[in-house]
Amino acid sequence: MAALFGTDGVRGLANRDVTAELALDLSVAAAHVLATQGAFEGHRPRAVVGRDSRASGEFLSAAVNAGLASAGVDVIDVGVLPTPAVAFLTKHIGVDLGVMLSASHNPMPDNGIKFLSRGGNKLDDDLEAAIEARLREPWERPVGVDVGRIKTDTGRAGAQYIEHLVDTIPYPLDGLRIAVDCANGAASEVGPEALREAGADVVVINASPDGRNINEKCGSTHPEQLQVTTVAAGADLGVAFDGDADRCIAVDHRGVVVDGDQIMGMLAMAMHERGELDKNTLVITVMSNLGLRLALAEAGISYVDTAVGDRYVLEAMRTGGYVLGGEQSGHIIFAKHSTTGDGVLTALQLASRVASTSRALTSLASVVRRLPQTLVNVSGVDRAGVKTDPVLVEAVDRATDELGATGRVLLRSSGTEPLVRVMVEAGTQTDADRVAHELADVVRERLSL
């Protein structure tokens, strides 16, 4: 049987892969595992449960609530809020467990279940494995006063989250006009409100979730509407979240996209100037553009590379004691303010940088000159041979030598299918395309199944 938990909880097609029965059983198992680990000793356990705006989140959160309460856990149901809000509340309220129902940037039919430990951190792999192992085991059910109770939050949770976010910015947003695309998702209320509370004049689009329209041709993965709106509204900048608002991308006043690499570069330099970038280091993934690496070097800032995935960024940050990290996609983690990527927090920090410098986002983003990048997926191949096939290794070495200091080659094996991703960055798009396709041909020739 394949493992249920992936790199970001349990995720799949709602009501087929991720069912109400599974949600209930996982919640019961999670309560049992945490109790066995001693997380509930000496007190009655409590949990915070939130969801994004998908229709399936309604029955899945009801199932999670039922499972936890049946296992003797008191539940605070905070309704529709971003993933980072649930993480914040788990720590801020001091509960024993957080649960988020979301499939992030995935299409509406998908959904997922993510558990957070006390303090708002993602569960370790061994805890997730233990939960999976204890699914549907026989157990002695609590009765009478020992069953859990379910309390529905009436808006205080969202207000606490907004207050926390606004308190993080080093400079208010007075005088800025900001366009905001909420992806019809979890930040449809708290995202614009946080920016208003910080002083911005806010123009909002895609903030009318109906259970079906989350991520539908909008948000951080589809910035086209935001680009048009930002220009038409005469906004200083625009920001877009994904469905659960754990990521953010931006556009400048001309409607040009500013991605996660550029945002990280700007914010790292800002923190470096203020003496707040601990160990003078930014944590990035192997997919971050070479242009970011060159910009950091020029600014005298170090970086640490991790595998793709925000959990790996988090692991590196915790291990090394770093305070800023993230991904090109806009997952950006501020360790002093959050335990996970936070799109609204990122938007506030970025806008505060614009306001404090009185410089246009266009100018600030120019410190990171993104090099042309080409990605080719080669399917039907033996992914294990990427680092061992001598002809392919030689071809990669030749390409790397040819591109020199202004180019980069990266071959990544898929973890779930017979596929190799060939990524090439170069000084020109023509060179990036040519080298990427040449290497892809070698992968097909040498590793075909």
mmCIF file of C-alpha atoms in Angstrom, residues 121-391:
data_model
loop_
_atom_site.group_PDB
_atom_site.id
_atom_site.type_symbol
_atom_site.label_atom_id
_atom_site.label_comp_id
_atom_site.label_asym_id
_atom_site.label_seq_id
_atom_site.Cartn_x
_atom_site.Cartn_y
_atom_site.Cartn_z
ATOM 1 C CA ASN A 121 4.791 22.996 13.101
ATOM 2 C CA LYS A 122 4.161 20.257 10.555
ATOM 3 C CA LEU A 123 4.298 16.775 12.010
ATOM 4 C CA ASP A 124 7.554 14.884 11.661
ATOM 5 C CA ASP A 125 7.651 11.987 9.195
ATOM 6 C CA ASP A 126 7.749 9.414 11.985
ATOM 7 C CA LEU A 127 4.589 10.809 13.574
ATOM 8 C CA GLU A 128 2.778 10.736 10.227
ATOM 9 C CA ALA A 129 3.879 7.127 9.737
ATOM 10 C CA ALA A 130 2.618 6.279 13.222
ATOM 11 C CA ILE A 131 -0.770 7.864 12.486
ATOM 12 C CA GLU A 132 -1.074 5.890 9.275
ATOM 13 C CA ALA A 133 -0.133 2.665 11.078
ATOM 14 C CA ARG A 134 -2.869 3.169 13.674
ATOM 15 C CA LEU A 135 -5.710 3.827 11.230
ATOM 16 C CA ARG A 136 -8.920 1.996 12.179
ATOM 17 C CA GLU A 137 -7.372 0.119 15.105
ATOM 18 C CA PRO A 138 -9.742 -1.059 17.864
ATOM 19 C CA TRP A 139 -9.956 1.418 20.741
ATOM 20 C CA GLU A 140 -11.798 2.185 23.937
ATOM 21 C CA ARG A 141 -14.056 5.138 23.212
ATOM 22 C CA PRO A 142 -14.586 7.839 25.847
ATOM 23 C CA VAL A 143 -18.142 8.315 27.076
ATOM 24 C CA GLY A 144 -20.120 10.839 29.080
ATOM 25 C CA VAL A 145 -18.206 13.956 30.064
ATOM 26 C CA ASP A 146 -15.008 12.578 28.532
ATOM 27 C CA VAL A 147 -16.117 13.107 24.911
ATOM 28 C CA GLY A 148 -14.755 16.192 23.192
ATOM 29 C CA ARG A 149 -16.768 19.338 22.573
ATOM 30 C CA ILE A 150 -16.861 21.383 19.354
ATOM 31 C CA LYS A 151 -16.889 25.180 19.487
ATOM 32 C CA THR A 152 -17.367 27.351 16.387
ATOM 33 C CA ASP A 153 -15.255 30.500 16.317
ATOM 34 C CA THR A 154 -17.225 33.669 15.557
ATOM 35 C CA GLY A 155 -14.431 35.722 13.977
ATOM 36 C CA ARG A 156 -12.024 36.330 16.830
ATOM 37 C CA ALA A 157 -9.485 33.917 15.348
ATOM 38 C CA GLY A 158 -9.240 35.868 12.100
ATOM 39 C CA ALA A 159 -8.916 39.146 13.991
ATOM 40 C CA GLN A 160 -6.069 37.745 16.116
ATOM 41 C CA TYR A 161 -4.273 36.589 12.970
ATOM 42 C CA ILE A 162 -4.628 39.988 11.285
ATOM 43 C CA GLU A 163 -3.369 41.769 14.394
ATOM 44 C CA HIS A 164 -0.332 39.489 14.452
ATOM 45 C CA LEU A 165 0.432 40.128 10.776
ATOM 46 C CA VAL A 166 0.190 43.910 10.968
ATOM 47 C CA ASP A 167 2.435 43.965 14.037
ATOM 48 C CA THR A 168 5.272 42.406 11.989
ATOM 49 C CA ILE A 169 5.805 45.172 9.460
ATOM 50 C CA PRO A 170 8.689 47.591 10.022
ATOM 51 C CA TYR A 171 6.979 50.495 8.184
ATOM 52 C CA PRO A 172 3.263 51.282 7.567
ATOM 53 C CA LEU A 173 1.701 51.150 4.105
ATOM 54 C CA ASP A 174 0.131 54.634 4.141
ATOM 55 C CA GLY A 175 -0.068 56.095 0.660
ATOM 56 C CA LEU A 176 0.221 52.803 -1.220
ATOM 57 C CA ARG A 177 -2.489 51.482 -3.508
ATOM 58 C CA ILE A 178 -2.319 47.691 -3.734
ATOM 59 C CA ALA A 179 -4.310 45.342 -5.975
ATOM 60 C CA VAL A 180 -5.038 41.983 -4.326
ATOM 61 C CA ASP A 181 -6.076 38.709 -5.993
ATOM 62 C CA CYS A 182 -7.395 36.369 -3.297
ATOM 63 C CA ALA A 183 -7.886 33.338 -5.609
ATOM 64 C CA ASN A 184 -11.441 33.033 -4.200
ATOM 65 C CA GLY A 185 -9.700 31.186 -1.414
ATOM 66 C CA ALA A 186 -8.926 31.200 2.278
ATOM 67 C CA ALA A 187 -7.546 34.768 2.417
ATOM 68 C CA SER A 188 -10.545 36.395 0.733
ATOM 69 C CA GLU A 189 -11.394 38.273 3.941
ATOM 70 C CA VAL A 190 -8.241 38.405 6.041
ATOM 71 C CA GLY A 191 -5.850 39.239 3.176
ATOM 72 C CA PRO A 192 -7.385 42.550 2.075
ATOM 73 C CA GLU A 193 -8.275 43.456 5.672
ATOM 74 C CA ALA A 194 -4.678 43.016 6.870
ATOM 75 C CA LEU A 195 -3.399 45.304 4.112
ATOM 76 C CA ARG A 196 -6.070 47.905 4.947
ATOM 77 C CA GLU A 197 -5.223 47.725 8.650
ATOM 78 C CA ALA A 198 -1.596 48.397 7.697
ATOM 79 C CA GLY A 199 -2.637 51.589 5.918
ATOM 80 C CA ALA A 200 -2.944 50.628 2.241
ATOM 81 C CA ASP A 201 -5.677 51.567 -0.207
ATOM 82 C CA VAL A 202 -6.750 48.135 -1.447
ATOM 83 C CA VAL A 203 -8.335 47.083 -4.749
ATOM 84 C CA VAL A 204 -9.665 43.532 -4.437
ATOM 85 C CA ILE A 205 -10.444 40.877 -7.049
ATOM 86 C CA ASN A 206 -11.434 37.208 -6.768
ATOM 87 C CA ALA A 207 -12.570 37.454 -3.156
ATOM 88 C CA SER A 208 -16.037 35.943 -3.560
ATOM 89 C CA PRO A 209 -15.586 32.227 -2.854
ATOM 90 C CA ASP A 210 -18.606 30.054 -3.603
ATOM 91 C CA GLY A 211 -17.064 26.644 -2.892
ATOM 92 C CA ARG A 212 -16.408 26.007 -6.570
ATOM 93 C CA ASN A 213 -14.283 28.871 -7.881
ATOM 94 C CA ILE A 214 -11.121 28.558 -5.761
ATOM 95 C CA ASN A 215 -7.951 28.924 -7.912
ATOM 96 C CA GLU A 216 -10.089 29.053 -11.064
ATOM 97 C CA LYS A 217 -7.972 31.061 -13.533
ATOM 98 C CA CYS A 218 -6.921 33.371 -10.715
ATOM 99 C CA GLY A 219 -4.507 33.705 -7.830
ATOM 100 C CA SER A 220 -0.765 33.147 -7.737
ATOM 101 C CA THR A 221 -0.749 30.463 -10.444
ATOM 102 C CA HIS A 222 -2.815 32.613 -12.857
ATOM 103 C CA PRO A 223 -1.723 36.252 -12.395
ATOM 104 C CA GLU A 224 -3.231 37.535 -15.646
ATOM 105 C CA GLN A 225 -6.251 39.209 -13.995
ATOM 106 C CA LEU A 226 -4.031 40.792 -11.369
ATOM 107 C CA GLN A 227 -1.718 42.196 -14.038
ATOM 108 C CA VAL A 228 -4.612 43.910 -15.833
ATOM 109 C CA THR A 229 -6.236 45.148 -12.618
ATOM 110 C CA THR A 230 -3.003 46.594 -11.210
ATOM 111 C CA VAL A 231 -2.411 48.705 -14.303
ATOM 112 C CA ALA A 232 -6.067 49.742 -14.701
ATOM 113 C CA ALA A 233 -6.351 50.780 -11.033
ATOM 114 C CA GLY A 234 -3.121 52.751 -11.089
ATOM 115 C CA ALA A 235 -1.865 50.620 -8.202
ATOM 116 C CA ASP A 236 1.705 50.780 -6.956
ATOM 117 C CA LEU A 237 1.854 47.000 -6.942
ATOM 118 C CA GLY A 238 -0.325 43.904 -6.939
ATOM 119 C CA VAL A 239 -0.158 40.699 -4.903
ATOM 120 C CA ALA A 240 -1.773 37.311 -5.500
ATOM 121 C CA PHE A 241 -2.332 34.438 -3.080
ATOM 122 C CA ASP A 242 -3.106 30.790 -3.754
ATOM 123 C CA GLY A 243 -6.087 28.856 -2.386
ATOM 124 C CA ASP A 244 -4.799 28.469 1.172
ATOM 125 C CA ALA A 245 -2.691 31.661 1.067
ATOM 126 C CA ASP A 246 0.619 30.096 2.006
ATOM 127 C CA ARG A 247 2.249 31.643 -1.060
ATOM 128 C CA CYS A 248 2.361 35.053 -2.711
ATOM 129 C CA ILE A 249 3.606 36.434 -6.000
ATOM 130 C CA ALA A 250 3.542 40.102 -6.988
ATOM 131 C CA VAL A 251 3.300 42.363 -10.030
ATOM 132 C CA ASP A 252 4.746 45.852 -10.388
ATOM 133 C CA HIS A 253 2.837 48.976 -11.489
ATOM 134 C CA ARG A 254 3.357 47.980 -15.139
ATOM 135 C CA GLY A 255 1.822 44.548 -14.585
ATOM 136 C CA VAL A 256 5.154 42.693 -14.787
ATOM 137 C CA VAL A 257 5.304 39.580 -12.596
ATOM 138 C CA VAL A 258 7.711 39.586 -9.640
ATOM 139 C CA ASP A 259 8.216 35.975 -8.553
ATOM 140 C CA GLY A 260 9.272 34.364 -5.285
ATOM 141 C CA ASP A 261 12.982 34.508 -6.111
ATOM 142 C CA GLN A 262 12.847 38.250 -6.663
ATOM 143 C CA ILE A 263 10.745 38.794 -3.536
ATOM 144 C CA MET A 264 13.177 36.731 -1.449
ATOM 145 C CA GLY A 265 16.126 38.674 -2.849
ATOM 146 C CA MET A 266 14.552 42.036 -2.027
ATOM 147 C CA LEU A 267 13.513 41.027 1.481
ATOM 148 C CA ALA A 268 16.839 39.357 2.265
ATOM 149 C CA MET A 269 18.636 42.555 1.321
ATOM 150 C CA ALA A 270 16.210 44.624 3.395
ATOM 151 C CA MET A 271 16.751 42.395 6.439
ATOM 152 C CA HIS A 272 20.504 42.448 5.815
ATOM 153 C CA GLU A 273 20.459 46.265 5.875
ATOM 154 C CA ARG A 274 18.517 46.267 9.162
ATOM 155 C CA GLY A 275 20.798 43.662 10.742
ATOM 156 C CA GLU A 276 17.930 41.171 10.985
ATOM 157 C CA LEU A 277 19.165 38.454 8.590
ATOM 158 C CA ASP A 278 20.584 36.000 11.097
ATOM 159 C CA LYS A 279 23.809 34.354 9.942
ATOM 160 C CA ASN A 280 23.530 36.555 6.820
ATOM 161 C CA THR A 281 21.970 33.612 4.975
ATOM 162 C CA LEU A 282 18.888 32.948 2.823
ATOM 163 C CA VAL A 283 17.552 29.407 2.385
ATOM 164 C CA ILE A 284 16.426 28.589 -1.167
ATOM 165 C CA THR A 285 15.723 25.472 -3.241
ATOM 166 C CA VAL A 286 17.664 24.026 -6.135
ATOM 167 C CA MET A 287 15.039 25.497 -8.497
ATOM 168 C CA SER A 288 15.743 29.100 -7.503
ATOM 169 C CA ASN A 289 17.063 31.069 -10.453
ATOM 170 C CA LEU A 290 20.786 31.602 -10.881
ATOM 171 C CA GLY A 291 20.024 35.308 -11.076
ATOM 172 C CA LEU A 292 19.041 35.238 -7.391
ATOM 173 C CA ARG A 293 22.274 33.499 -6.452
ATOM 174 C CA LEU A 294 24.344 36.080 -8.346
ATOM 175 C CA ALA A 295 22.424 38.968 -6.748
ATOM 176 C CA LEU A 296 22.935 37.546 -3.263
ATOM 177 C CA ALA A 297 26.656 37.121 -3.855
ATOM 178 C CA GLU A 298 26.929 40.711 -5.052
ATOM 179 C CA ALA A 299 25.129 41.898 -1.897
ATOM 180 C CA GLY A 300 27.404 39.826 0.341
ATOM 181 C CA ILE A 301 24.636 37.433 1.401
ATOM 182 C CA SER A 302 25.130 33.663 1.627
ATOM 183 C CA TYR A 303 22.566 31.045 0.653
ATOM 184 C CA VAL A 304 21.785 27.420 1.457
ATOM 185 C CA ASP A 305 20.244 25.107 -1.176
ATOM 186 C CA THR A 306 17.584 22.501 -0.341
ATOM 187 C CA ALA A 307 15.432 20.054 -2.281
ATOM 188 C CA VAL A 308 12.189 21.398 -3.734
ATOM 189 C CA GLY A 309 9.421 21.669 -1.145
ATOM 190 C CA ASP A 310 8.730 24.091 1.673
ATOM 191 C CA ARG A 311 9.159 21.351 4.291
ATOM 192 C CA TYR A 312 12.801 20.986 3.223
ATOM 193 C CA VAL A 313 13.276 24.752 3.411
ATOM 194 C CA LEU A 314 11.824 24.681 6.927
ATOM 195 C CA GLU A 315 14.076 21.807 7.966
ATOM 196 C CA ALA A 316 17.173 23.663 6.767
ATOM 197 C CA MET A 317 16.060 26.851 8.523
ATOM 198 C CA ARG A 318 15.512 25.064 11.822
ATOM 199 C CA THR A 319 18.743 23.093 11.595
ATOM 200 C CA GLY A 320 20.873 26.095 10.685
ATOM 201 C CA GLY A 321 19.094 28.746 12.730
ATOM 202 C CA TYR A 322 18.182 30.820 9.651
ATOM 203 C CA VAL A 323 15.280 33.305 9.638
ATOM 204 C CA LEU A 324 14.317 33.662 5.954
ATOM 205 C CA GLY A 325 13.786 31.101 3.216
ATOM 206 C CA GLY A 326 11.446 30.050 0.466
ATOM 207 C CA GLU A 327 10.709 28.948 -3.056
ATOM 208 C CA GLN A 328 10.404 30.486 -6.491
ATOM 209 C CA SER A 329 6.661 29.736 -6.366
ATOM 210 C CA GLY A 330 6.162 32.287 -3.584
ATOM 211 C CA HIS A 331 6.289 30.068 -0.491
ATOM 212 C CA ILE A 332 8.288 32.394 1.749
ATOM 213 C CA ILE A 333 8.945 31.654 5.418
ATOM 214 C CA PHE A 334 9.763 34.279 8.039
ATOM 215 C CA ALA A 335 10.896 32.165 10.982
ATOM 216 C CA LYS A 336 10.454 34.947 13.550
ATOM 217 C CA HIS A 337 6.804 35.412 12.600
ATOM 218 C CA SER A 338 5.509 32.120 11.197
ATOM 219 C CA THR A 339 6.080 28.373 11.158
ATOM 220 C CA THR A 340 5.059 27.998 7.521
ATOM 221 C CA GLY A 341 4.909 29.926 4.259
ATOM 222 C CA ASP A 342 2.526 32.876 4.608
ATOM 223 C CA GLY A 343 1.284 34.758 1.549
ATOM 224 C CA VAL A 344 -0.370 37.625 3.420
ATOM 225 C CA LEU A 345 2.687 38.117 5.624
ATOM 226 C CA THR A 346 4.868 38.160 2.500
ATOM 227 C CA ALA A 347 2.608 40.756 0.845
ATOM 228 C CA LEU A 348 2.806 42.987 3.925
ATOM 229 C CA GLN A 349 6.592 42.706 4.202
ATOM 230 C CA LEU A 350 7.048 43.423 0.491
ATOM 231 C CA ALA A 351 4.700 46.417 0.524
ATOM 232 C CA SER A 352 6.413 47.743 3.654
ATOM 233 C CA ARG A 353 9.730 47.623 1.808
ATOM 234 C CA VAL A 354 8.229 49.636 -1.057
ATOM 235 C CA ALA A 355 6.751 52.180 1.348
ATOM 236 C CA SER A 356 9.895 52.591 3.464
ATOM 237 C CA THR A 357 12.193 53.169 0.479
ATOM 238 C CA SER A 358 9.773 55.281 -1.596
ATOM 239 C CA ARG A 359 11.026 53.238 -4.554
ATOM 240 C CA ALA A 360 8.842 51.520 -7.118
ATOM 241 C CA LEU A 361 8.655 47.730 -6.963
ATOM 242 C CA THR A 362 10.110 47.737 -10.484
ATOM 243 C CA SER A 363 13.285 49.329 -9.165
ATOM 244 C CA LEU A 364 13.532 47.133 -6.074
ATOM 245 C CA ALA A 365 12.986 43.930 -8.072
ATOM 246 C CA SER A 366 15.730 44.862 -10.538
ATOM 247 C CA VAL A 367 18.376 43.750 -8.032
ATOM 248 C CA VAL A 368 17.544 40.181 -9.082
ATOM 249 C CA ARG A 369 17.938 39.771 -12.840
ATOM 250 C CA ARG A 370 16.261 36.471 -13.630
ATOM 251 C CA LEU A 371 18.206 34.481 -16.208
ATOM 252 C CA PRO A 372 16.234 32.715 -18.962
ATOM 253 C CA GLN A 373 15.163 29.284 -17.760
ATOM 254 C CA THR A 374 13.890 26.246 -19.689
ATOM 255 C CA LEU A 375 12.342 23.145 -18.128
ATOM 256 C CA VAL A 376 11.805 19.940 -20.136
ATOM 257 C CA ASN A 377 10.045 16.915 -18.613
ATOM 258 C CA VAL A 378 11.221 13.596 -20.068
ATOM 259 C CA SER A 379 8.827 10.729 -19.275
ATOM 260 C CA GLY A 380 9.133 6.969 -19.694
ATOM 261 C CA VAL A 381 12.719 6.837 -18.456
ATOM 262 C CA ASP A 382 14.689 5.152 -15.673
ATOM 263 C CA ARG A 383 15.035 8.037 -13.237
ATOM 264 C CA ALA A 384 17.625 6.146 -11.189
ATOM 265 C CA GLY A 385 20.210 6.565 -13.955
ATOM 266 C CA VAL A 386 20.432 10.358 -13.790
ATOM 267 C CA LYS A 387 23.611 10.360 -11.683
ATOM 268 C CA THR A 388 25.082 7.037 -12.805
ATOM 269 C CA ASP A 389 24.861 6.846 -16.597
ATOM 270 C CA PRO A 390 28.364 7.848 -17.801
ATOM 271 C CA VAL A 391 27.259 9.295 -21.155
#
